[in-house]
Amino acid sequence: MAMHVEHRPWLDATRPVPERVEALMAQMTLEEKVGQTHQVANIHPDDDAELLRQGSIGSSLFASGATAGNERDEGVLAHNIDAAQRHAVEDSRLGIPVLFGRDVIHGHRTVFPIPLGLAAAWDEELAEQAGEIAAHEAAVDGVAWTFAPMVDLSEEPRWGRVAESLGETPVLSGRLAAALVRGFQGEDPGHPDRIAACAKHFAGYGLAAGGRDYDTVSVGENTLRNLHLRPFKAAVDGGVTTVMAAFNDVDGIPMHAHRHLLRDVLKGEWGFEGLVVADWNGVGQLVNQGVAVDLRDAARQAIEAGVDLDMCSGGYSAHLADLVRDGDIAEGLVDDAVRRILTVKFRLGLFERPYAGEPTRSNAPTEQTRAVARRAAHAAHVLVSNNGVLPLGPDCGTVHLSGPFAEEGEALLGTWTLDGRGEDVVSPAAAFRERLGSERLLVSDGRFSDRSVQQLRNADVTVAVVGEHSWRSGEANSVSDIGLPAGQLDALHQLARLGKPLVAVVYTGRPLELGDVMDLADAVVVVWHPGIEAGNALADIVFGDVSPHGRLPMTFPLTTGHIPTSTHQRPTGRLIERHEDPRLGRYLDDLVFPRLPFGHGLTYTTFDYGVPRLSAPQLTRSSGSVRLEVDVTNIGDRAAREVVQLYFRDPVAEVTRPLVELTDWAVLDLDPGETGTAEFTVTAEQFAYFGRDNTARVDAGEIVLQVGPDALTGKRTTLTIID
Ligand code: BGC
């Protein structure tokens, strides 16, 4: 029943999107509008045919793959999406296409490091490239929208979802989030190779009590504004088309019913014009959270709060029309949601190109995409200690590669990889074998079950690949103890007893307790879950073809009992002075410093920092900038990359401010003996914060700037902000 543009003016792609939206909405019944707010999981072309024809399904979650031949997870995740789309576009009264969303979190077929590993690169260009590749590969499968990037600030390593995050600081998370949004969406998300992005989970989810997933959140608006909302703002300013509400409450108000944060702040104050999607059954869960009597009540509260698209609860579909007819909500609320949903559909070009079509283009990893994945995996390697054993030289002799991940593929992909394939992963053993040949490589699973200890003694050096399987992090995978999984420390003790140099490679989705590992091993590399180029990247780093340059995007606490430990720590009334016992008033039984500070990461050379220079000692509150420069010299004998980090402290403000906060960074690639200059443009805006009345302000006064290789170590200078 295709109709001409004269009868369907919204199909005229030359008209501006708002006009097309209004033209379409003018034709829609209340039921058809409500249909647009309904997202179903795993849409099925036959089972859902009738609903699609009625215009009762606006969006789908998970379905992927244009044709049946492209299906992988049969019957669960992949469906014939074009067949479903055909019902919506050709058999429904108004022909509104379905919006297909899917979790494309750190790559689609070409799997990059988990987001926390990608964050360790501190590289916006790389993040953008990864997003662009993922978008292209997902678009080939008919996916129009990804539920990424996740920008929940994560300072709680027990929480499994830190793996999906971009770390603990607003500036690093915000800039990488904006870069990923650019990668996914490009200049125009309607381009056939681009997809819509989604900043999630708004807001405060990273503060889930005790690190238990989905738990409650107690945080005040000031901390939200000064920290947790900032990466969302960066994503919104970067043009993200959608935002997802969080499962948690914030100080008693579930986010799916949080009118103030969703309507007043996100849509009002920030002018966000895209759509807000619920999280999975987040609308229905308002009943479990004890703020709604039933699903109808939940739907009313969620639409009033500003949730536009209902992911899978069915509450909108079942109740919104009645709520309007009964006078319980204004139809304008539904109109506002539908306007936003349709705007995204028009902007994505779905009315022009609703179908994925035959997958004539392959989306399997290519040489080019693997090269980017390998670079990203290099950057996910954070060298946290090294007594000189690394890199292994050409005459390192026989290497014993030991541990549960030596031959692994799948486990190194990381959490949330719906489309990554274990067989695409280069395992550590495969990459080491390629370099050393079978003669110089012994491989064991770390339990000494397949080789006698005697044989292992013949090896000259042991590389132990330990840590977490990717199943041990991610959604719903929190732990109460951030020690290594059971048995691994014992295995490391046994390996250390062999008396050979020991390198520990720690694959992980979260900061772990590494004290014993650092004591036992001659070098420790934290790698996160690195994706399909895992083995190649490890070999490049271990054998010194590439100098490690990853930097921790999260603080590593001494032990589980020290959580939370992060750079956000604010001053108390009892400061810990350097000359005092650092335990004073804190723990009786331990220090209060982190094991590894935020930003930490060693390499195969040493850098010497000069004294930071300011182009002027003062800066006006409302305008202008000063230049901050610091010379950094590579005083070792290998080329390497240094991530020069700029932190600040505002010593006197209206509210307590962090003892140290990242505000910028610069990357220098330096040859042996070379000196480079890290240059920063500093504006007063960088020191803005939300004061007692929760409005943004910049104060006159002193700011202490600190430049160095991590949050704890650095050289300081002072800048004065004047009126
Ligand atoms: C997660 C979201 C995800 C959604 C859809 C939820 O359980 O919290 O991050 O995008 O499922 O898969």
XYZ file of C-alpha atoms and ligand atoms in Angstrom:
735
model
C 0.000 0.000 0.000
C 2.783 2.402 -0.871
C 1.530 5.961 -1.239
C 2.859 8.983 -3.012
C 4.624 11.819 -1.323
C 1.628 14.145 -1.978
C -0.399 12.039 0.413
C 2.491 11.489 2.771
C 4.359 14.785 2.972
C 6.578 13.405 5.730
C 8.235 11.199 3.123
C 9.597 14.283 1.380
C 13.240 14.156 2.484
C 13.857 17.712 1.276
C 11.658 19.105 4.051
C 13.163 19.951 7.423
C 12.804 17.195 10.024
C 10.505 19.156 12.397
C 8.075 19.738 9.517
C 8.104 16.072 8.582
C 7.480 15.090 12.188
C 4.486 17.453 12.498
C 3.048 16.311 9.168
C 3.196 12.703 10.307
C 1.920 13.353 13.798
C -1.084 15.179 12.398
C -2.168 11.880 10.859
C -1.594 9.672 13.874
C -4.241 8.265 16.157
C -3.569 8.126 19.879
C -3.003 4.366 19.562
C -0.476 4.833 16.785
C 1.352 7.413 18.868
C 1.474 5.043 21.814
C 2.773 2.331 19.457
C 5.827 4.477 18.799
C 6.688 4.498 22.500
C 6.737 0.701 22.692
C 9.990 -1.208 22.354
C 9.987 -4.995 22.259
C 12.854 -7.441 22.664
C 13.715 -9.935 19.933
C 11.056 -8.859 17.481
C 9.742 -11.731 15.406
C 8.499 -11.184 11.862
C 5.711 -13.756 12.220
C 4.776 -13.585 15.875
C 4.745 -9.782 15.852
C 3.286 -9.341 12.374
C -0.136 -8.172 13.526
C 1.229 -5.645 16.011
C 3.591 -4.326 13.347
C 0.744 -3.911 10.874
C -1.224 -1.978 13.481
C 1.716 0.336 14.111
C 1.918 -0.886 17.696
C 5.679 -1.456 17.847
C 7.973 1.527 17.508
C 11.302 -0.038 18.270
C 13.090 -3.325 18.730
C 15.908 -4.398 20.998
C 18.554 -6.994 20.107
C 17.384 -8.142 16.672
C 20.224 -8.066 14.178
C 21.136 -9.518 10.838
C 19.376 -8.627 7.635
C 18.681 -12.144 6.435
C 18.096 -15.486 8.023
C 21.449 -16.599 6.614
C 23.182 -14.090 8.844
C 21.781 -15.550 12.020
C 24.147 -16.743 14.652
C 22.429 -17.082 17.994
C 19.550 -18.856 16.431
C 16.154 -17.818 17.575
C 17.448 -15.739 20.471
C 19.201 -12.635 19.290
C 19.237 -12.600 15.548
C 16.105 -12.406 13.481
C 15.149 -11.506 10.055
C 14.829 -7.825 10.722
C 14.001 -6.816 7.190
C 11.000 -9.140 7.251
C 9.755 -7.470 10.415
C 10.475 -4.028 9.002
C 8.473 -4.845 5.874
C 5.321 -5.313 7.963
C 5.834 -1.911 9.578
C 6.760 -0.028 6.426
C 4.559 -1.675 3.836
C 1.619 -3.145 5.709
C 0.855 -0.532 8.354
C -1.430 2.476 7.814
C 1.294 5.114 8.104
C 4.351 3.020 7.257
C 6.534 4.202 10.111
C 9.742 2.160 10.239
C 10.849 0.313 13.361
C 13.991 1.562 15.100
C 16.358 -1.377 15.656
C 18.632 -1.030 18.668
C 21.318 -3.364 19.965
C 24.117 -3.312 22.490
C 27.196 -2.647 20.364
C 29.381 -1.795 23.322
C 33.030 -2.152 22.313
C 32.906 -3.219 18.729
C 30.512 -5.353 16.733
C 32.413 -8.091 14.868
C 35.796 -6.424 15.361
C 35.937 -6.438 19.134
C 38.050 -3.744 20.759
C 39.094 -3.695 24.420
C 36.283 -3.305 26.924
C 35.444 0.383 27.404
C 37.570 0.562 30.575
C 40.486 -0.800 28.516
C 39.797 1.638 25.693
C 39.789 4.415 28.280
C 43.302 3.340 29.329
C 44.490 4.670 25.955
C 43.523 8.262 26.861
C 43.104 8.684 23.116
C 40.042 10.416 21.690
C 41.006 9.746 18.100
C 41.330 6.032 18.759
C 37.961 5.946 20.549
C 36.360 7.726 17.599
C 37.892 5.260 15.153
C 36.678 2.292 17.203
C 33.182 3.787 17.288
C 33.231 4.357 13.549
C 34.256 0.776 12.781
C 31.626 -0.585 15.167
C 28.954 1.610 13.582
C 29.804 0.444 10.091
C 29.805 -3.244 11.043
C 26.550 -2.930 12.991
C 24.862 -0.994 10.190
C 25.601 -3.876 7.816
C 23.483 -6.027 10.132
C 20.622 -3.539 10.049
C 21.305 -2.115 13.507
C 20.447 1.596 13.583
C 21.126 2.397 17.200
C 23.581 1.278 19.869
C 23.147 1.512 23.639
C 26.594 3.011 24.141
C 28.620 4.794 25.378
C 28.146 4.093 29.047
C 29.345 7.140 30.949
C 28.591 6.221 34.545
C 31.543 7.399 36.612
C 32.971 4.336 38.272
C 34.843 4.449 41.507
C 33.518 1.144 42.828
C 35.530 -1.859 41.598
C 33.170 -4.395 43.158
C 30.558 -3.259 40.666
C 30.831 -5.481 37.579
C 29.750 -2.727 35.233
C 32.900 -0.678 35.702
C 34.124 -2.816 32.788
C 31.632 -0.992 30.544
C 32.610 2.425 31.816
C 35.185 4.971 30.766
C 36.631 5.277 34.231
C 36.231 7.416 37.271
C 36.818 11.002 36.171
C 34.406 13.391 34.443
C 36.987 14.833 32.055
C 38.400 11.555 30.708
C 34.952 9.907 30.550
C 33.331 12.961 29.035
C 35.896 13.481 26.306
C 36.030 9.810 25.380
C 32.228 9.647 25.435
C 32.024 12.574 23.017
C 34.634 10.871 20.818
C 32.666 7.612 20.776
C 29.493 9.522 19.935
C 31.324 11.136 16.986
C 32.521 7.688 15.943
C 29.088 6.076 16.074
C 27.099 8.979 14.653
C 29.596 10.834 12.476
C 28.555 14.269 11.268
C 25.219 12.815 10.294
C 23.787 9.715 11.974
C 21.663 9.311 8.832
C 24.703 8.263 6.825
C 24.323 4.572 5.865
C 27.482 3.638 7.795
C 26.570 5.414 11.001
C 24.211 4.635 13.846
C 22.628 6.517 16.727
C 24.432 6.475 20.070
C 23.016 6.409 23.588
C 24.590 7.914 26.701
C 23.705 5.690 29.615
C 22.676 5.231 32.412
C 21.315 8.586 33.512
C 22.288 9.035 36.356
C 24.336 7.986 39.356
C 24.350 4.238 38.560
C 28.099 4.025 39.293
C 27.323 4.695 42.943
C 25.190 1.561 43.442
C 25.400 0.756 47.164
C 28.153 -1.711 48.027
C 28.906 -2.182 44.336
C 25.857 -4.454 44.086
C 24.314 -4.090 40.660
C 20.956 -2.315 40.487
C 21.259 -1.182 44.116
C 20.085 2.118 45.541
C 22.082 5.323 45.274
C 22.405 7.981 47.932
C 23.949 11.070 46.461
C 23.189 14.739 46.674
C 22.570 16.967 43.690
C 25.801 18.861 44.269
C 27.972 15.750 43.890
C 25.878 14.655 40.931
C 26.415 17.970 39.228
C 30.087 18.331 40.080
C 30.884 14.777 39.003
C 28.361 12.278 37.710
C 26.302 14.435 35.374
C 29.324 15.917 33.631
C 30.097 13.111 31.167
C 26.404 13.042 30.210
C 26.554 16.749 29.553
C 29.649 16.182 27.404
C 27.800 13.512 25.409
C 24.752 15.783 24.990
C 26.948 18.688 23.905
C 28.587 16.233 21.515
C 25.223 15.624 19.849
C 24.254 12.233 21.252
C 20.782 11.407 19.928
C 19.540 9.315 22.843
C 19.986 8.911 26.595
C 19.025 5.888 28.714
C 17.538 6.202 32.198
C 19.265 4.289 35.003
C 17.802 1.433 37.035
C 18.769 2.979 40.378
C 17.065 5.563 42.488
C 18.808 8.777 43.436
C 18.212 9.666 47.037
C 14.871 7.869 47.051
C 13.539 8.798 43.623
C 13.912 6.065 40.981
C 15.466 7.508 37.848
C 12.571 6.273 35.694
C 10.356 8.590 37.718
C 12.894 11.384 38.208
C 11.174 14.346 36.714
C 13.676 16.847 38.012
C 16.770 15.221 36.529
C 15.133 14.044 33.299
C 12.842 16.931 32.470
C 14.262 19.907 34.328
C 17.968 19.206 33.959
C 18.503 16.970 30.907
C 15.708 18.183 28.652
C 15.296 21.655 30.124
C 18.544 23.127 31.351
C 20.718 21.229 28.864
C 18.282 21.508 25.971
C 18.516 17.809 25.074
C 16.158 17.266 22.141
C 16.749 13.563 21.558
C 14.852 10.683 23.080
C 15.113 9.183 26.541
C 14.821 5.408 26.514
C 13.966 3.375 29.578
C 16.339 0.658 30.623
C 15.120 -2.934 30.429
C 11.748 -3.018 32.193
C 12.837 0.094 34.081
C 9.268 1.411 33.884
C 7.816 -1.812 35.298
C 10.433 -1.903 38.034
C 8.962 1.254 39.578
C 6.480 -1.169 41.149
C 9.304 -3.285 42.646
C 10.976 -0.109 43.859
C 7.824 0.612 45.789
C 6.860 3.945 44.286
C 4.080 2.763 41.938
C 1.047 0.653 42.805
C 0.879 -1.097 39.462
C 2.148 -0.961 35.873
C -0.379 1.715 34.925
C 0.793 3.936 37.759
C 4.403 3.226 36.763
C 3.699 4.204 33.150
C 2.076 7.447 34.298
C 5.039 8.371 36.465
C 7.602 7.492 33.804
C 5.961 9.480 30.998
C 5.508 12.416 33.346
C 9.166 12.195 34.341
C 10.260 12.288 30.700
C 10.955 8.673 29.703
C 9.961 8.623 26.018
C 10.477 5.047 24.908
C 9.502 2.098 27.087
C 12.050 -0.704 26.834
C 10.177 -3.944 27.224
C 7.928 -3.312 30.231
C 4.799 -3.063 28.068
C 3.487 -0.413 30.444
C 3.187 2.347 27.859
C 1.629 0.093 25.286
C -0.951 -1.215 27.752
C -1.826 1.983 29.592
C -0.800 5.282 27.994
C -3.890 5.613 25.798
C -6.228 4.922 28.730
C -4.302 7.323 30.932
C -4.939 10.039 28.330
C -8.599 9.091 27.813
C -9.213 9.008 31.565
C -7.684 12.440 31.929
C -4.850 11.165 34.122
C -2.148 12.544 31.840
C -2.208 15.205 29.151
C -1.943 13.937 25.576
C 0.814 16.505 25.199
C 3.101 14.260 27.220
C 2.640 11.432 24.732
C 3.072 13.884 21.847
C 6.349 15.106 23.281
C 7.670 11.542 23.535
C 6.513 10.628 20.020
C 7.939 13.815 18.547
C 11.335 12.906 19.971
C 11.145 9.289 18.785
C 10.097 10.267 15.273
C 12.763 12.946 15.116
C 15.422 10.300 15.758
C 13.894 8.056 13.087
C 13.895 10.867 10.529
C 17.413 11.926 11.439
C 18.605 8.362 10.988
C 17.143 8.316 7.494
C 14.955 5.316 8.351
C 12.099 6.558 6.174
C 14.465 6.645 3.187
C 16.378 3.460 4.014
C 14.330 1.271 6.313
C 15.975 -1.993 5.255
C 19.377 -3.466 5.890
C 19.084 -5.302 2.605
C 21.023 -8.339 1.540
C 24.337 -8.383 3.387
C 26.438 -8.004 0.274
C 29.064 -6.251 2.368
C 30.889 -8.377 4.873
C 31.303 -7.092 8.371
C 33.898 -9.609 9.484
C 37.160 -8.190 10.867
C 39.558 -7.038 8.132
C 43.255 -6.290 8.106
C 42.421 -2.610 8.611
C 39.979 -3.095 11.472
C 42.360 -5.562 13.136
C 45.125 -2.977 12.934
C 42.976 -0.503 14.879
C 41.954 -3.239 17.336
C 45.623 -4.095 17.859
C 46.534 -0.464 18.540
C 43.658 -0.220 20.983
C 44.740 -3.463 22.661
C 48.299 -2.141 23.019
C 46.924 0.840 24.872
C 44.898 -1.422 27.152
C 48.197 -2.813 28.524
C 49.075 -0.871 31.649
C 52.515 -1.754 33.000
C 52.136 -1.256 36.723
C 55.471 -2.618 37.969
C 58.701 -3.793 36.366
C 62.097 -4.529 37.869
C 63.643 -4.595 34.432
C 62.556 -8.079 33.348
C 60.415 -6.550 30.606
C 60.722 -6.322 27.722
C 61.972 -9.813 27.035
C 64.918 -9.627 24.682
C 65.592 -11.832 21.629
C 67.791 -14.056 23.781
C 65.215 -14.550 26.510
C 65.449 -18.279 26.007
C 62.475 -20.533 26.565
C 59.264 -18.914 27.739
C 56.748 -20.662 29.931
C 53.313 -19.205 29.219
C 51.117 -20.260 32.069
C 47.623 -19.646 33.317
C 43.960 -20.073 32.506
C 44.036 -17.554 29.633
C 47.058 -18.871 27.722
C 44.983 -20.612 25.082
C 41.852 -18.501 25.530
C 39.945 -16.590 22.904
C 36.370 -16.009 24.015
C 37.308 -14.989 27.585
C 39.485 -12.155 26.313
C 36.710 -10.544 24.273
C 35.263 -9.036 27.435
C 31.752 -8.488 28.635
C 28.913 -7.393 26.313
C 30.058 -8.754 23.009
C 26.900 -9.973 21.330
C 28.572 -10.328 17.949
C 32.218 -10.989 18.748
C 33.417 -14.495 18.051
C 35.898 -16.462 20.089
C 37.420 -17.902 16.926
C 38.375 -14.397 15.758
C 40.564 -13.875 18.822
C 44.311 -14.394 18.601
C 45.150 -16.147 21.876
C 48.325 -15.369 23.842
C 49.678 -18.867 23.092
C 49.073 -18.488 19.351
C 50.880 -15.150 19.218
C 53.794 -16.364 21.358
C 54.121 -19.516 19.254
C 54.347 -17.405 16.122
C 57.268 -15.464 17.604
C 59.147 -18.131 19.488
C 58.291 -21.303 17.602
C 57.153 -24.341 19.527
C 60.699 -25.147 20.649
C 61.042 -22.063 22.820
C 57.544 -22.060 24.270
C 55.990 -24.140 27.010
C 52.310 -23.619 27.647
C 50.463 -24.712 30.767
C 47.117 -23.880 32.263
C 48.761 -22.875 35.526
C 47.621 -25.910 37.445
C 50.679 -27.915 36.411
C 48.425 -30.626 35.157
C 49.834 -30.925 31.695
C 53.554 -30.609 32.329
C 55.803 -31.722 35.077
C 57.374 -29.074 37.224
C 60.707 -30.476 36.131
C 59.938 -29.587 32.525
C 58.819 -26.128 33.545
C 62.092 -25.556 35.309
C 63.681 -25.751 31.890
C 62.000 -22.504 30.902
C 63.987 -19.326 31.402
C 61.113 -17.010 32.172
C 57.466 -17.428 33.102
C 54.664 -15.264 31.760
C 51.578 -15.984 33.876
C 48.272 -14.952 32.305
C 45.865 -14.689 35.200
C 42.868 -12.562 36.211
C 39.173 -12.675 35.534
C 37.185 -14.411 32.855
C 34.975 -11.881 31.094
C 31.954 -13.549 32.719
C 33.190 -12.259 36.047
C 32.542 -8.629 35.161
C 29.793 -6.717 33.409
C 26.108 -6.442 34.190
C 24.897 -8.323 37.275
C 28.446 -9.617 37.849
C 29.554 -7.834 40.973
C 31.921 -9.355 43.521
C 32.282 -8.838 47.254
C 36.050 -9.341 47.117
C 38.337 -7.842 44.493
C 41.110 -10.370 45.037
C 42.202 -12.642 42.203
C 39.794 -15.528 41.549
C 40.278 -18.560 43.763
C 43.448 -20.546 43.292
C 45.337 -18.066 41.127
C 47.446 -16.606 43.889
C 48.497 -20.108 44.942
C 49.479 -20.834 41.365
C 51.541 -17.636 41.262
C 53.294 -18.672 44.482
C 54.163 -22.002 42.870
C 55.443 -20.304 39.758
C 57.511 -17.866 41.809
C 59.054 -20.843 43.608
C 60.448 -22.056 40.274
C 62.998 -19.322 40.787
C 62.721 -17.974 37.277
C 61.782 -14.411 36.383
C 58.020 -14.078 36.591
C 55.829 -11.706 34.573
C 52.183 -11.503 35.649
C 49.670 -10.447 33.019
C 46.332 -9.647 34.619
C 43.251 -9.772 32.410
C 40.410 -8.074 34.196
C 37.170 -6.151 33.931
C 37.792 -4.201 37.140
C 40.577 -2.975 39.414
C 41.780 -5.949 41.461
C 43.721 -6.232 44.682
C 47.249 -6.630 43.356
C 49.535 -6.313 46.381
C 50.563 -9.967 46.534
C 50.855 -10.231 42.775
C 53.188 -7.229 42.720
C 55.254 -8.768 45.509
C 55.564 -12.112 43.726
C 56.143 -11.015 40.146
C 59.057 -9.170 38.603
C 56.671 -7.269 36.380
C 52.886 -6.842 36.357
C 50.838 -5.773 33.353
C 47.147 -5.017 33.823
C 45.415 -5.633 30.519
C 41.626 -5.466 30.998
C 39.877 -7.593 28.393
C 41.599 -6.619 25.164
C 39.384 -7.972 22.344
C 40.274 -9.909 19.210
C 43.913 -8.804 19.001
C 44.653 -9.934 22.567
C 47.576 -12.258 21.867
C 49.278 -10.125 19.238
C 49.128 -7.049 21.427
C 50.506 -8.954 24.413
C 53.408 -10.311 22.383
C 54.142 -6.831 20.969
C 54.377 -5.459 24.501
C 56.156 -8.355 26.218
C 58.829 -8.627 23.516
C 59.270 -4.879 23.340
C 58.089 -4.110 19.799
C 55.752 -1.626 21.411
C 56.437 0.278 24.615
C 53.417 0.128 26.910
C 51.535 3.407 27.238
C 48.193 2.536 28.846
C 47.250 4.545 31.933
C 44.832 3.479 34.654
C 41.400 5.074 34.199
C 40.456 3.926 37.709
C 42.279 3.930 41.017
C 43.377 0.523 42.332
C 42.648 0.304 46.063
C 44.962 -1.480 48.472
C 42.261 -3.980 49.414
C 38.503 -4.435 49.109
C 38.116 -2.818 52.519
C 39.473 0.485 51.188
C 36.668 0.989 48.696
C 35.769 3.664 47.726
C 39.127 5.107 46.803
C 39.235 7.547 43.939
C 40.593 10.849 42.795
C 37.296 12.424 43.856
C 38.237 12.327 47.488
C 37.434 15.665 49.101
C 39.215 17.250 52.038
C 37.968 16.514 55.520
C 38.325 18.702 58.574
C 41.276 16.570 59.621
C 43.756 16.637 56.792
C 46.425 13.990 56.662
C 49.688 15.871 56.704
C 52.741 14.215 55.310
C 54.625 14.220 58.616
C 51.773 12.580 60.488
C 50.905 8.949 60.770
C 48.737 8.478 57.672
C 46.491 6.183 59.684
C 45.455 8.991 61.968
C 41.706 8.810 62.379
C 41.351 6.402 59.472
C 41.944 2.668 59.605
C 43.877 1.350 62.603
C 45.164 -1.545 60.575
C 46.172 -0.081 57.242
C 47.223 2.953 55.255
C 44.659 4.986 53.378
C 46.526 5.426 50.117
C 45.673 3.562 46.938
C 47.778 0.677 45.670
C 47.966 2.343 42.265
C 46.789 5.887 41.637
C 44.546 6.984 38.823
C 46.598 7.715 35.711
C 49.433 5.356 36.676
C 51.294 3.422 34.014
C 54.982 2.704 33.424
C 56.837 2.085 30.213
C 60.234 0.867 29.029
C 61.909 4.204 29.477
C 61.978 6.972 32.073
C 60.687 10.484 31.619
C 61.984 13.500 33.395
C 59.581 16.391 34.010
C 60.702 20.012 33.998
C 59.103 22.786 36.015
C 55.682 23.818 34.656
C 55.654 27.296 33.094
C 52.615 29.577 32.914
C 52.422 32.267 30.244
C 50.847 34.545 32.872
C 50.301 34.135 36.613
C 46.745 35.429 36.437
C 43.608 34.710 34.490
C 40.357 36.651 34.301
C 37.270 34.871 35.562
C 35.143 35.467 32.502
C 37.490 35.413 29.531
C 40.882 34.633 28.104
C 43.319 31.824 28.672
C 46.867 31.181 29.744
C 49.301 28.664 28.349
C 50.841 26.066 30.588
C 53.932 24.297 29.308
C 56.105 21.587 30.715
C 59.167 20.016 29.155
C 59.396 16.254 29.316
C 62.600 14.400 28.423
C 62.981 10.744 27.584
C 66.074 9.859 29.608
C 65.989 6.141 28.845
C 67.000 4.225 25.768
C 63.684 3.337 24.187
C 61.108 5.349 22.299
C 57.861 5.595 24.241
C 54.687 7.571 24.752
C 54.069 9.689 27.814
C 50.583 10.769 28.859
C 51.209 14.103 30.577
C 48.372 14.747 32.994
C 47.142 18.099 34.265
C 45.311 18.119 37.597
C 44.126 20.951 39.768
C 42.884 21.733 43.189
C 40.659 24.632 44.143
C 41.770 25.148 47.748
C 38.924 27.480 48.768
C 35.431 27.167 47.344
C 31.809 27.322 48.471
C 31.681 23.548 48.751
C 34.348 20.923 49.442
C 36.200 20.247 46.197
C 38.377 17.241 45.233
C 41.920 17.121 46.566
C 42.981 16.550 42.996
C 40.938 16.597 39.796
C 41.999 15.771 36.244
C 41.355 18.681 33.898
C 43.391 17.896 30.761
C 46.131 15.709 29.336
C 48.614 15.756 26.479
C 50.346 12.901 24.715
C 54.035 13.028 23.765
C 55.828 10.410 21.674
C 59.506 10.763 22.478
C 62.646 9.080 21.178
C 65.540 8.360 23.534
C 67.123 11.635 24.597
C 64.347 13.704 23.063
C 62.630 16.525 24.929
C 59.038 17.418 24.100
C 56.843 20.159 25.453
C 53.348 19.399 26.680
C 51.181 22.443 26.070
C 47.870 23.146 27.744
C 45.479 25.998 27.159
C 43.989 26.823 30.522
C 40.728 28.747 30.866
C 38.877 29.786 34.004
C 35.914 27.718 32.803
C 37.915 24.575 33.643
C 37.639 25.471 37.312
C 33.906 26.113 37.273
C 31.909 24.119 39.773
C 28.416 23.970 41.209
C 28.169 25.907 44.434
C 25.828 25.755 47.388
C 22.806 26.713 45.324
C 23.760 24.168 42.650
C 24.436 26.794 40.015
C 27.716 26.941 38.139
C 30.290 29.447 39.295
C 33.936 30.369 38.919
C 35.528 31.984 41.957
C 38.302 34.479 42.115
C 41.284 33.097 44.013
C 44.112 30.634 43.733
C 44.123 27.397 41.817
C 46.892 24.865 42.332
C 47.889 23.160 39.092
C 49.754 19.862 39.096
C 51.424 18.303 36.056
C 52.751 14.788 36.119
C 52.469 11.129 35.144
C 49.578 10.265 37.496
C 47.222 11.743 40.088
C 49.687 11.416 42.961
C 52.958 12.490 41.433
C 53.460 15.865 39.895
C 55.001 19.292 39.876
C 52.890 22.193 40.994
C 52.362 25.797 40.104
C 49.759 28.335 41.127
C 47.397 30.347 38.988
C 45.318 33.208 40.320
C 41.821 33.809 38.987
C 40.882 37.488 39.121
C 37.639 39.378 38.473
C 21.253 -2.792 30.654
C 21.505 -1.775 29.567
C 21.323 -2.413 28.212
C 19.932 -3.005 28.147
C 19.603 -3.623 26.806
C 19.948 -3.545 30.457
O 19.830 -4.600 31.358
O 21.272 -2.134 31.900
O 22.801 -1.237 29.688
O 21.530 -1.487 27.191
O 19.809 -3.999 29.151
O 20.347 -4.726 26.542
